[in-house]
Every structure is written in structure tokens, then in C-alpha cells.
Short mmCIF file of C-alpha atoms and ligand atoms in Angstrom, two decimals:
data_model
loop_
_atom_site.label_atom_id
_atom_site.label_comp_id
_atom_site.label_asym_id
_atom_site.label_seq_id
_atom_site.Cartn_x
_atom_site.Cartn_y
_atom_site.Cartn_z
CA UNK A 1 197.67 -109.40 86.90
CA UNK A 2 197.39 -113.05 87.64
CA UNK A 3 199.61 -115.53 87.15
CA UNK A 4 197.11 -118.28 86.91
CA UNK A 5 193.97 -118.13 84.56
CA UNK A 6 190.74 -119.61 86.39
CA UNK A 7 189.28 -119.08 83.03
CA UNK A 8 190.88 -121.18 80.11
CA UNK A 9 188.01 -121.73 78.08
CA UNK A 10 186.18 -118.04 77.71
CA UNK A 11 188.32 -117.06 75.17
CA UNK A 12 190.25 -114.00 77.15
CA UNK A 13 193.41 -112.62 76.59
CA UNK A 14 195.01 -113.79 80.13
CA UNK A 15 194.60 -109.87 81.55
CA UNK A 16 192.99 -110.20 84.98
CA UNK A 17 193.00 -107.65 86.93
CA UNK A 18 191.07 -107.26 90.44
CA UNK A 19 190.84 -110.92 90.70
CA UNK A 20 188.08 -111.42 87.94
CA UNK A 21 188.22 -108.44 85.52
CA UNK A 22 189.39 -110.06 82.32
CA UNK A 23 189.95 -108.66 78.97
CA UNK A 24 188.08 -110.70 75.94
CA UNK A 25 188.64 -111.15 72.24
CA UNK A 26 184.97 -110.82 70.81
CA UNK A 27 185.05 -109.11 67.61
CA UNK A 28 183.21 -106.16 67.67
CA UNK A 29 179.30 -105.69 66.69
CA UNK A 30 178.29 -105.68 62.62
CA UNK A 31 176.57 -102.11 63.19
CA UNK A 32 180.38 -100.96 64.20
CA UNK A 33 182.13 -102.44 61.92
CA UNK A 34 179.55 -101.83 59.48
CA UNK A 35 180.21 -97.72 60.20
CA UNK A 36 183.73 -98.45 60.84
CA UNK A 37 183.92 -98.82 56.65
CA UNK A 38 181.56 -96.60 55.59
CA UNK A 39 184.04 -94.09 57.25
CA UNK A 40 186.27 -95.25 54.92
CA UNK A 41 184.10 -94.86 52.15
CA UNK A 42 183.12 -91.24 53.45
CA UNK A 43 186.81 -90.10 53.42
CA UNK A 44 186.93 -90.92 49.69
CA UNK A 45 183.87 -88.90 48.66
CA UNK A 46 185.04 -86.14 51.46
CA UNK A 47 188.44 -85.91 49.82
CA UNK A 48 186.53 -85.61 46.16
CA UNK A 49 184.02 -83.04 46.82
CA UNK A 50 185.97 -80.69 49.24
CA UNK A 51 188.67 -78.76 49.12
CA UNK A 52 191.26 -81.31 51.10
CA UNK A 53 194.78 -82.09 50.19
CA UNK A 54 197.08 -79.21 50.30
CA UNK A 55 199.33 -78.98 47.66
CA UNK A 56 202.29 -76.29 46.45
CA UNK A 57 201.88 -73.40 44.71
CA UNK A 58 203.18 -74.42 41.52
CA UNK A 59 200.53 -77.38 41.56
CA UNK A 60 197.53 -75.23 42.09
CA UNK A 61 197.55 -74.68 45.90
CA UNK A 62 195.35 -77.47 47.25
CA UNK A 63 192.83 -79.81 45.72
CA UNK A 64 189.19 -77.60 44.67
CA UNK A 65 186.94 -80.39 44.84
CA UNK A 66 184.18 -81.17 42.63
CA UNK A 67 182.26 -77.67 43.33
CA UNK A 68 184.91 -75.39 44.11
CA UNK A 69 183.39 -74.76 47.90
CA UNK A 70 185.34 -73.04 50.04
CA UNK A 71 184.57 -71.48 53.41
CA UNK A 72 184.85 -67.94 52.16
CA UNK A 73 182.67 -68.88 49.11
CA UNK A 74 179.98 -69.56 51.68
CA UNK A 75 180.32 -67.09 53.73
CA UNK A 76 180.50 -64.47 50.77
CA UNK A 77 177.04 -66.34 49.29
CA UNK A 78 175.20 -65.81 52.85
CA UNK A 79 176.31 -62.25 53.37
CA UNK A 80 175.65 -61.28 49.85
CA UNK A 81 172.28 -62.85 50.67
CA UNK A 82 172.05 -60.87 53.72
CA UNK A 83 172.63 -57.36 52.12
CA UNK A 84 170.20 -57.88 49.63
CA UNK A 85 167.49 -58.62 52.16
CA UNK A 86 168.51 -55.83 54.55
CA UNK A 87 168.82 -53.44 50.88
CA UNK A 88 165.51 -54.34 49.55
CA UNK A 89 164.12 -54.19 53.51
CA UNK A 90 164.84 -50.72 54.13
CA UNK A 91 164.99 -49.79 50.48
CA UNK A 92 162.21 -47.52 51.62
CA UNK A 93 163.36 -45.82 54.32
CA UNK A 94 166.83 -45.49 52.35
CA UNK A 95 164.23 -43.60 49.74
CA UNK A 96 162.89 -41.35 52.04
CA UNK A 97 165.88 -40.27 53.79
CA UNK A 98 167.70 -39.32 50.26
CA UNK A 99 164.22 -37.56 49.02
CA UNK A 100 163.53 -35.52 52.80
CA UNK A 101 165.02 -33.12 54.38
CA UNK A 102 166.37 -33.58 58.06
CA UNK A 103 163.31 -31.06 59.80
CA UNK A 104 160.90 -33.27 57.96
CA UNK A 105 163.25 -36.62 58.97
CA UNK A 106 162.93 -35.28 62.72
CA UNK A 107 158.99 -34.60 61.97
CA UNK A 108 158.81 -38.13 61.67
CA UNK A 109 159.36 -40.67 64.49
CA UNK A 110 159.74 -43.87 62.95
CA UNK A 111 162.22 -42.60 60.36
CA UNK A 112 163.82 -40.65 62.81
CA UNK A 113 164.85 -43.18 65.05
CA UNK A 114 165.96 -45.48 62.01
CA UNK A 115 168.41 -42.58 60.91
CA UNK A 116 169.76 -42.53 64.58
CA UNK A 117 169.98 -46.17 64.44
CA UNK A 118 171.99 -47.00 61.58
CA UNK A 119 174.29 -43.66 62.35
CA UNK A 120 176.41 -44.88 65.51
CA UNK A 121 178.68 -47.11 63.22
CA UNK A 122 179.28 -44.37 61.21
CA UNK A 123 179.44 -41.53 63.64
CA UNK A 124 182.05 -44.25 65.10
CA UNK A 125 183.84 -44.25 62.65
CA UNK A 126 183.79 -40.95 61.13
CA UNK A 127 183.46 -38.48 64.09
CA UNK A 128 184.07 -40.01 67.79
CA UNK A 129 187.80 -39.50 66.90
CA UNK A 130 187.40 -36.07 67.36
CA UNK A 131 184.09 -35.47 69.04
CA UNK A 132 184.15 -38.04 71.45
CA UNK A 133 181.86 -41.61 71.66
CA UNK A 134 178.10 -40.51 71.63
CA UNK A 135 179.50 -36.60 70.98
CA UNK A 136 180.90 -36.32 74.76
CA UNK A 137 183.51 -34.27 73.48
CA UNK A 138 187.34 -34.38 73.83
CA UNK A 139 189.59 -31.33 75.07
CA UNK A 140 189.86 -29.35 71.90
CA UNK A 141 186.56 -30.97 70.35
CA UNK A 142 183.28 -29.59 71.18
CA UNK A 143 180.70 -31.58 73.16
CA UNK A 144 177.71 -32.34 70.14
CA UNK A 145 175.29 -33.64 73.19
CA UNK A 146 174.96 -30.82 74.94
CA UNK A 147 172.58 -27.80 73.76
CA UNK A 148 175.45 -25.28 73.84
CA UNK A 149 176.14 -24.16 69.89
CA UNK A 150 178.75 -22.72 68.20
CA UNK A 151 177.18 -22.74 64.78
CA UNK A 152 173.97 -23.60 65.56
CA UNK A 153 171.70 -26.07 66.63
CA UNK A 154 168.95 -26.34 64.52
CA UNK A 155 168.71 -29.28 61.79
CA UNK A 156 169.55 -27.29 58.81
CA UNK A 157 173.12 -25.43 60.71
CA UNK A 158 173.54 -29.16 62.08
CA UNK A 159 173.50 -29.99 58.67
CA UNK A 160 175.84 -27.41 57.60
CA UNK A 161 178.60 -28.20 59.79
CA UNK A 162 178.85 -31.63 58.53
CA UNK A 163 178.69 -31.05 54.90
CA UNK A 164 181.38 -28.01 54.28
CA UNK A 165 182.97 -27.95 57.76
CA UNK A 166 183.33 -25.29 60.01
CA UNK A 167 186.31 -22.91 60.84
CA UNK A 168 185.79 -20.70 63.61
CA UNK A 169 187.88 -16.89 63.36
CA UNK A 170 189.15 -15.20 66.60
CA UNK A 171 191.95 -12.55 66.14
CA UNK A 172 194.46 -12.00 68.25
CA UNK A 173 194.49 -9.12 71.03
CA UNK A 174 191.05 -8.04 69.72
CA UNK A 175 189.34 -6.95 66.86
CA UNK A 176 192.27 -4.30 66.04
CA UNK A 177 195.17 -6.31 67.50
CA UNK A 178 196.17 -3.71 69.88
CA UNK A 179 195.29 -4.71 73.10
CA UNK A 180 198.03 -3.84 76.20
CA UNK A 181 198.89 -6.81 78.45
CA UNK A 182 197.33 -4.79 81.02
CA UNK A 183 193.81 -4.80 78.66
CA UNK A 184 194.43 -8.53 78.63
CA UNK A 185 194.37 -9.29 81.89
CA UNK A 186 191.33 -7.38 82.75
CA UNK A 187 189.23 -8.82 80.05
CA UNK A 188 189.97 -12.05 80.84
CA UNK A 189 189.31 -10.96 84.54
CA UNK A 190 185.85 -9.95 83.43
CA UNK A 191 185.44 -13.55 80.78
CA UNK A 192 185.43 -15.39 84.41
CA UNK A 193 183.21 -13.46 86.03
CA UNK A 194 181.21 -13.23 82.73
CA UNK A 195 180.96 -17.26 83.48
CA UNK A 196 179.86 -17.15 87.06
CA UNK A 197 177.71 -14.13 86.09
CA UNK A 198 178.98 -11.82 87.45
CA UNK A 199 179.96 -9.30 84.74
CA UNK A 200 178.57 -6.45 86.01
CA UNK A 201 180.09 -6.11 89.10
CA UNK A 202 181.90 -2.92 89.47
CA UNK A 203 185.57 -4.47 90.00
CA UNK A 204 185.15 -5.91 86.38
CA UNK A 205 184.31 -2.65 84.81
CA UNK A 206 187.49 -2.43 83.43
CA UNK A 207 187.52 -5.58 81.85
CA UNK A 208 184.09 -4.63 80.05
CA UNK A 209 185.52 -1.79 78.70
CA UNK A 210 188.28 -3.67 77.04
CA UNK A 211 184.97 -6.32 75.89
CA UNK A 212 183.97 -3.34 74.16
CA UNK A 213 187.22 -1.76 72.78
CA UNK A 214 188.40 -5.21 71.75
CA UNK A 215 185.28 -5.31 69.49
CA UNK A 216 185.04 -8.60 71.59
CA UNK A 217 181.60 -7.79 71.24
CA UNK A 218 180.86 -8.50 67.84
CA UNK A 219 181.24 -11.57 67.44
CA UNK A 220 180.39 -12.55 71.35
CA UNK A 221 177.48 -10.23 71.76
CA UNK A 222 177.08 -7.40 73.69
CA UNK A 223 176.62 -9.87 76.94
CA UNK A 224 179.01 -12.12 76.21
CA UNK A 225 176.40 -14.23 74.00
CA UNK A 226 176.32 -14.67 70.74
CA UNK A 227 173.45 -12.67 69.27
CA UNK A 228 173.33 -15.53 66.71
CA UNK A 229 175.36 -18.37 66.00
CA UNK A 230 178.55 -17.72 64.04
CA UNK A 231 181.60 -20.23 65.22
CA UNK A 232 181.85 -17.57 68.92
CA UNK A 233 181.63 -19.42 71.85
CA UNK A 234 178.83 -18.44 74.52
CA UNK A 235 181.09 -17.02 77.65
CA UNK A 236 178.23 -16.74 79.99
CA UNK A 237 178.19 -20.42 80.43
CA UNK A 238 180.27 -22.71 82.42
CA UNK A 239 180.92 -25.02 79.32
CA UNK A 240 184.28 -23.89 77.94
CA UNK A 241 185.49 -24.88 74.77
CA UNK A 242 188.99 -25.20 75.33
CA UNK A 243 189.66 -24.93 79.13
CA UNK A 244 188.36 -23.13 82.01
CA UNK A 245 191.82 -22.51 83.83
CA UNK A 246 192.53 -18.67 83.50
CA UNK A 247 196.02 -18.98 81.81
CA UNK A 248 194.23 -21.05 79.28
CA UNK A 249 191.43 -18.53 78.89
CA UNK A 250 194.06 -15.39 78.36
CA UNK A 251 196.18 -17.38 75.90
CA UNK A 252 193.09 -17.62 74.22
CA UNK A 253 192.27 -13.79 74.39
CA UNK A 254 195.99 -12.99 73.39
CA UNK A 255 196.12 -15.16 70.29
CA UNK A 256 192.94 -16.03 69.18
CA UNK A 257 191.47 -18.85 67.31
CA UNK A 258 192.99 -20.18 63.73
CA UNK A 259 194.93 -17.04 63.32
CA UNK A 260 197.66 -17.45 60.22
CA UNK A 261 200.65 -15.50 59.28
CA UNK A 262 201.69 -15.65 56.22
CA UNK A 263 199.89 -18.87 55.87
CA UNK A 264 200.73 -20.36 59.12
CA UNK A 265 199.33 -20.73 61.70
CA UNK A 266 200.94 -18.29 64.77
CA UNK A 267 202.60 -19.58 67.49
CA UNK A 268 200.23 -20.51 70.70
CA UNK A 269 196.68 -19.61 68.37
CA UNK A 270 194.26 -22.30 68.92
CA UNK A 271 193.42 -24.60 65.73
CA UNK A 272 189.83 -25.63 66.26
CA UNK A 273 188.67 -27.18 62.53
CA UNK A 274 185.77 -29.09 61.62
CA UNK A 275 186.50 -30.85 58.37
CA UNK A 276 184.11 -30.62 55.56
CA UNK A 277 182.52 -34.11 55.09
CA UNK A 278 180.93 -33.96 52.03
CA UNK A 279 183.60 -35.86 50.38
CA UNK A 280 184.55 -38.20 52.57
CA UNK A 281 181.82 -40.01 53.55
CA UNK A 282 180.40 -42.58 51.72
CA UNK A 283 176.89 -42.06 50.03
CA UNK A 284 177.15 -38.06 51.61
CA UNK A 285 173.53 -37.37 50.78
CA UNK A 286 171.87 -39.92 52.61
CA UNK A 287 174.54 -40.32 54.99
CA UNK A 288 175.13 -36.24 56.22
CA UNK A 289 171.02 -36.14 56.79
CA UNK A 290 171.39 -39.60 58.69
CA UNK A 291 174.01 -37.71 60.91
CA UNK A 292 172.71 -34.58 61.56
CA UNK A 293 169.47 -36.31 62.68
CA UNK A 294 171.74 -38.45 64.77
CA UNK A 295 173.79 -35.40 66.42
CA UNK A 296 170.63 -33.38 66.79
CA UNK A 297 169.04 -36.40 68.77
CA UNK A 298 172.16 -36.61 71.14
CA UNK A 299 170.69 -33.55 73.32
CA UNK A 300 170.89 -30.49 72.26
CA UNK A 301 169.03 -30.11 68.78
CA UNK A 302 166.74 -27.12 68.34
C1 LIG B 1 189.29 -33.88 63.15
C2 LIG B 1 188.13 -33.58 63.71
C3 LIG B 1 187.07 -33.58 64.05
C4 LIG B 1 186.52 -34.76 62.99
C5 LIG B 1 186.52 -36.30 62.65
C6 LIG B 1 185.15 -34.39 63.38
N1 LIG B 1 184.70 -33.24 63.40
FE1 LIG B 1 182.95 -32.04 64.27
N2 LIG B 1 184.24 -30.76 64.67
C7 LIG B 1 185.34 -30.56 64.69
C8 LIG B 1 186.08 -29.09 65.49
C9 LIG B 1 187.55 -28.63 65.67
C10 LIG B 1 185.00 -28.59 65.81
C11 LIG B 1 184.43 -27.33 65.96
C12 LIG B 1 184.74 -26.06 65.00
C13 LIG B 1 184.74 -24.67 65.67
O1 LIG B 1 185.97 -24.72 66.32
O2 LIG B 1 184.45 -23.67 65.36
C14 LIG B 1 183.84 -29.12 65.08
C15 LIG B 1 182.27 -28.94 65.14
C16 LIG B 1 181.06 -29.82 64.59
C17 LIG B 1 180.10 -28.97 64.74
C18 LIG B 1 179.30 -27.94 64.87
C19 LIG B 1 179.44 -27.87 66.97
C20 LIG B 1 178.97 -26.50 67.12
O3 LIG B 1 178.95 -26.25 68.50
O4 LIG B 1 177.77 -25.97 66.25
C21 LIG B 1 178.92 -30.33 64.21
C22 LIG B 1 177.53 -30.47 64.46
C23 LIG B 1 179.83 -31.54 63.90
N3 LIG B 1 181.41 -31.19 64.26
C24 LIG B 1 179.74 -33.27 63.83
C25 LIG B 1 180.15 -33.98 62.89
C26 LIG B 1 180.21 -35.13 62.72
C27 LIG B 1 179.06 -35.41 62.85
C28 LIG B 1 181.47 -35.48 62.27
C29 LIG B 1 181.76 -37.01 61.63
C30 LIG B 1 180.59 -37.33 60.38
C31 LIG B 1 182.34 -34.80 62.81
N4 LIG B 1 182.05 -33.28 63.56
C32 LIG B 1 183.96 -35.13 62.49
C33 LIG B 1 185.85 -31.17 64.64
C34 LIG B 1 186.15 -32.66 63.43
C1 LIG B 2 185.82 -12.45 65.21
C2 LIG B 2 185.20 -12.72 66.29
C3 LIG B 2 185.70 -12.72 67.57
C4 LIG B 2 186.05 -11.52 68.24
C5 LIG B 2 186.29 -10.39 67.50
C6 LIG B 2 186.25 -12.20 69.06
N1 LIG B 2 186.25 -13.38 69.32
FE1 LIG B 2 186.71 -14.61 70.49
N2 LIG B 2 186.02 -16.27 69.60
C7 LIG B 2 185.72 -16.56 68.63
C8 LIG B 2 185.86 -17.62 68.31
C9 LIG B 2 185.11 -17.98 66.71
C10 LIG B 2 185.94 -18.10 69.13
C11 LIG B 2 186.31 -20.30 68.94
C12 LIG B 2 184.92 -20.71 69.47
C13 LIG B 2 185.62 -22.45 69.02
O1 LIG B 2 186.34 -22.53 68.14
O2 LIG B 2 184.97 -22.90 70.03
C14 LIG B 2 186.12 -17.82 70.20
C15 LIG B 2 187.15 -18.09 71.38
C16 LIG B 2 186.95 -17.63 73.01
C17 LIG B 2 187.44 -17.55 74.36
C18 LIG B 2 187.09 -18.96 74.56
C19 LIG B 2 185.83 -19.80 74.76
C20 LIG B 2 186.03 -20.98 75.59
O3 LIG B 2 185.29 -21.39 75.74
O4 LIG B 2 186.54 -21.70 76.16
C21 LIG B 2 187.27 -17.18 74.66
C22 LIG B 2 187.78 -16.69 75.96
C23 LIG B 2 187.43 -15.76 73.95
N3 LIG B 2 186.75 -15.65 72.84
C24 LIG B 2 187.58 -14.21 74.44
C25 LIG B 2 187.30 -13.13 73.03
C26 LIG B 2 187.71 -11.71 73.76
C27 LIG B 2 188.01 -11.52 74.94
C28 LIG B 2 187.59 -11.12 73.17
C29 LIG B 2 188.00 -9.91 72.69
C30 LIG B 2 189.23 -9.40 72.81
C31 LIG B 2 187.29 -12.03 71.57
N4 LIG B 2 187.00 -13.16 72.09
C32 LIG B 2 187.02 -11.61 70.40
C33 LIG B 2 185.49 -15.06 67.78
C34 LIG B 2 185.13 -14.33 68.15
#
């Protein structure tokens, strides 16, 4: 800063930097001043128009403004417009879903894609906790994205699984409950062999005999493949419903699935229950069909 002001008459404030950079005290331009005052006037209108001044709860919370405008009201109004638009746009498709059978929906490519697209959220909200994202399965909960079905992969079978739920039942220690520990060891070896395609090997003959004696074949079919889908697992593939571990397989054979005594699950039994969704889903008539189409299209529908 200089002590000496070489420009005494130009109205500078006497603040000088780097020898010749001066601070002047010219008035601001008119346009600037007008905007400045206009800003003050705006504040008055703004304050009257919008909710601006916070007040105590006793005094009504806050000033409401002349039009009762709030962000949330505006959001709700816009949302309603969007929702009405969607409902109107998709009304005919929703009506078709409501009136057509799942099998017929599957034959209509456009409707099928629509059902699949609108199922993803529903599946995430209501099914994925057990069946995994995209039906990929979780320990103890079946994969829905393959073609291995307990209860059938036809449209009406999938629809029935979702509507009424499913409870698979397998008795403990064979149908009569009288297989010995030795029998169980043999039949476990046989079941493991079945999954490896070696069920007919002579060394598993004892297990095969137990499979007949314990009436395993009544549910799992004479060759380990159920004759009709009624909840029993296919034992001839590598898809394990519970576990591929020999001990775990032996446990299933020993304690069964969903076995109860005096209304309580017996110790060691596998619990496997698909809940009924006819009363759990919003708008169940349409949403069950939508989900049935989705599950069918996950990859394994028949
Ligand atoms: C609380 C866990 C749970 C929820 C939630 C659940 N499931 Fe299941 N689901 C199961 C179990 C367990 C089974 C196997 C039942 C059995 O072992 O017989 C099953 C079986 C099924 C089957 C039959 C599979 C087959 O192989 O035949 C379908 C289809 C199915 N679920 C669809 C759904 C859909 C769609 C939803 C969502 C609306 C859903 N599930 C929600 C537990 C659940
Ligand atoms: C009343 C019908 C029934 C009988 C009898 C039956 N099972 Fe099962 N079995 C089932 C059902 C149902 C399941 C469970 C399917 C599910 O919930 O995923 C099952 C599951 C299994 C599993 C588990 C398969 C896997 O993928 O994890 C094995 C192993 C098995 N059974 C073997 C046997 C053997 C061995 C016998 C005879 C001692 C037998 N079952 C008798 C119905 C039966």
C-alpha cells in the first residue's frame, strides 16, 4: 500500500496496490441497483406466497402461504398424475391378465413380457427372501430358475404352488418307520449312487432293496425319479434340495421332512413349507398369475 496518492482527483479511496491498482468509489450501475431493490420486493411476495416463516406448533407450525403450496403436496399431485397415466395406459393389459389363464398369457408374447416386467418388484418383495434374487435359490429353499420341479413346472401347477402353498411330507425312517440304522446306511449309499447314475451297480443292491422295503419308491418313483410331481425330490439328478453331503442326506432319510409328533416338529426333521399367497399378496387374482408367468419364464417352465 502506498502512502502517497498520485491520483488525488479521481475519487479513489486511497487504497492502492502494486503501484497503480486503485479502489474507486463509483456508484453501482443503475441496472444493478434496480435488481437489488426488485430482490427485496420479491422477498415480500415470496413470503406471502410460500410457507416461509417457521412458527411454534402452538402458532400453527409455519406460515402456510396464500396457496397452501408445499413440496410434498406438489410431489403427491405429480405422482397421482403419473399413476393415473400408468393405470390408464396399462388398463387393458391388466384386464387381460385378470381374465386370461396363465397358459393363455404365456402364449401371448406381448402380455407375457408385460407380466414378467411387472413381476420383478413383487418377486423381490414377496419371494426373494426365501427363493433368492431371480429365483436362484437359497440353502433349504428351492431354486425356481431351473427345470427341476417338486410340484410341477406347468403354468397351472406353478400357479397352484403360489396360491395355496405347498407342504412336502416325507416320513422318518421309511414309510413304516422301521428301517434299521444299517438299512439307512445302505439306502443312503444307494441314493448317492442314484445321483451319480450308478443305482444299478451290484454293490448297491442292498440299498436298492431298502428303497423298496421302506416304500421310498411310492413317492420317489421306482427308479428314484418321481412318476408325477407331488412334492418328492428327483433323486437321480445332481440337484439337491437340501444338501449333497452324505451325512445330511442320511439325516433326511432318518428324520424325514416336515414330520410332526403331537403337533411339534420332531428333532432333526427338515422343515420345508411354501406359504400360501392367496391372502398375502395385494390384488392376488392378478398378481399370482403375474408371478406364475414370471416363475415359468425364469427358465424351467414346462
Ligand atoms: C418363507 C419362505 C418362502 C417364501 C416367502 C416363498 N416361498 Fe416358494 N417355496 C418355499 C419352500 C420351502 C418351497 C418348497 C416346498 C417343498 O419343499 O415342498 C417353495 C416352493 C415353491 C414353488 C414350487 C417349486 C417346485 O419345485 O415345484 C414355487 C413355484 C414357489 N415356491 C414360488 C414362490 C413365489 C412366486 C413366491 C413369492 C410370492 C414364493 N414362492 C415365496 C418357501 C418360500
Ligand atoms: C410320502 C412320500 C415320501 C416317501 C415315502 C419318501 N420320501 Fe424322500 N422325500 C419326499 C419329499 C416330499 C421330500 C422333500 C422334497 C422337498 O421338500 O424338497 C423328500 C426328500 C428326500 C431326500 C432329499 C433330496 C434332496 O434333494 O435333498 C432324500 C435323499 C430322500 N427323500 C430319500 C428318501 C428315501 C431313501 C426314502 C425311503 C426310505 C424316502 N425318501 C421316502 C417324499 C417321500
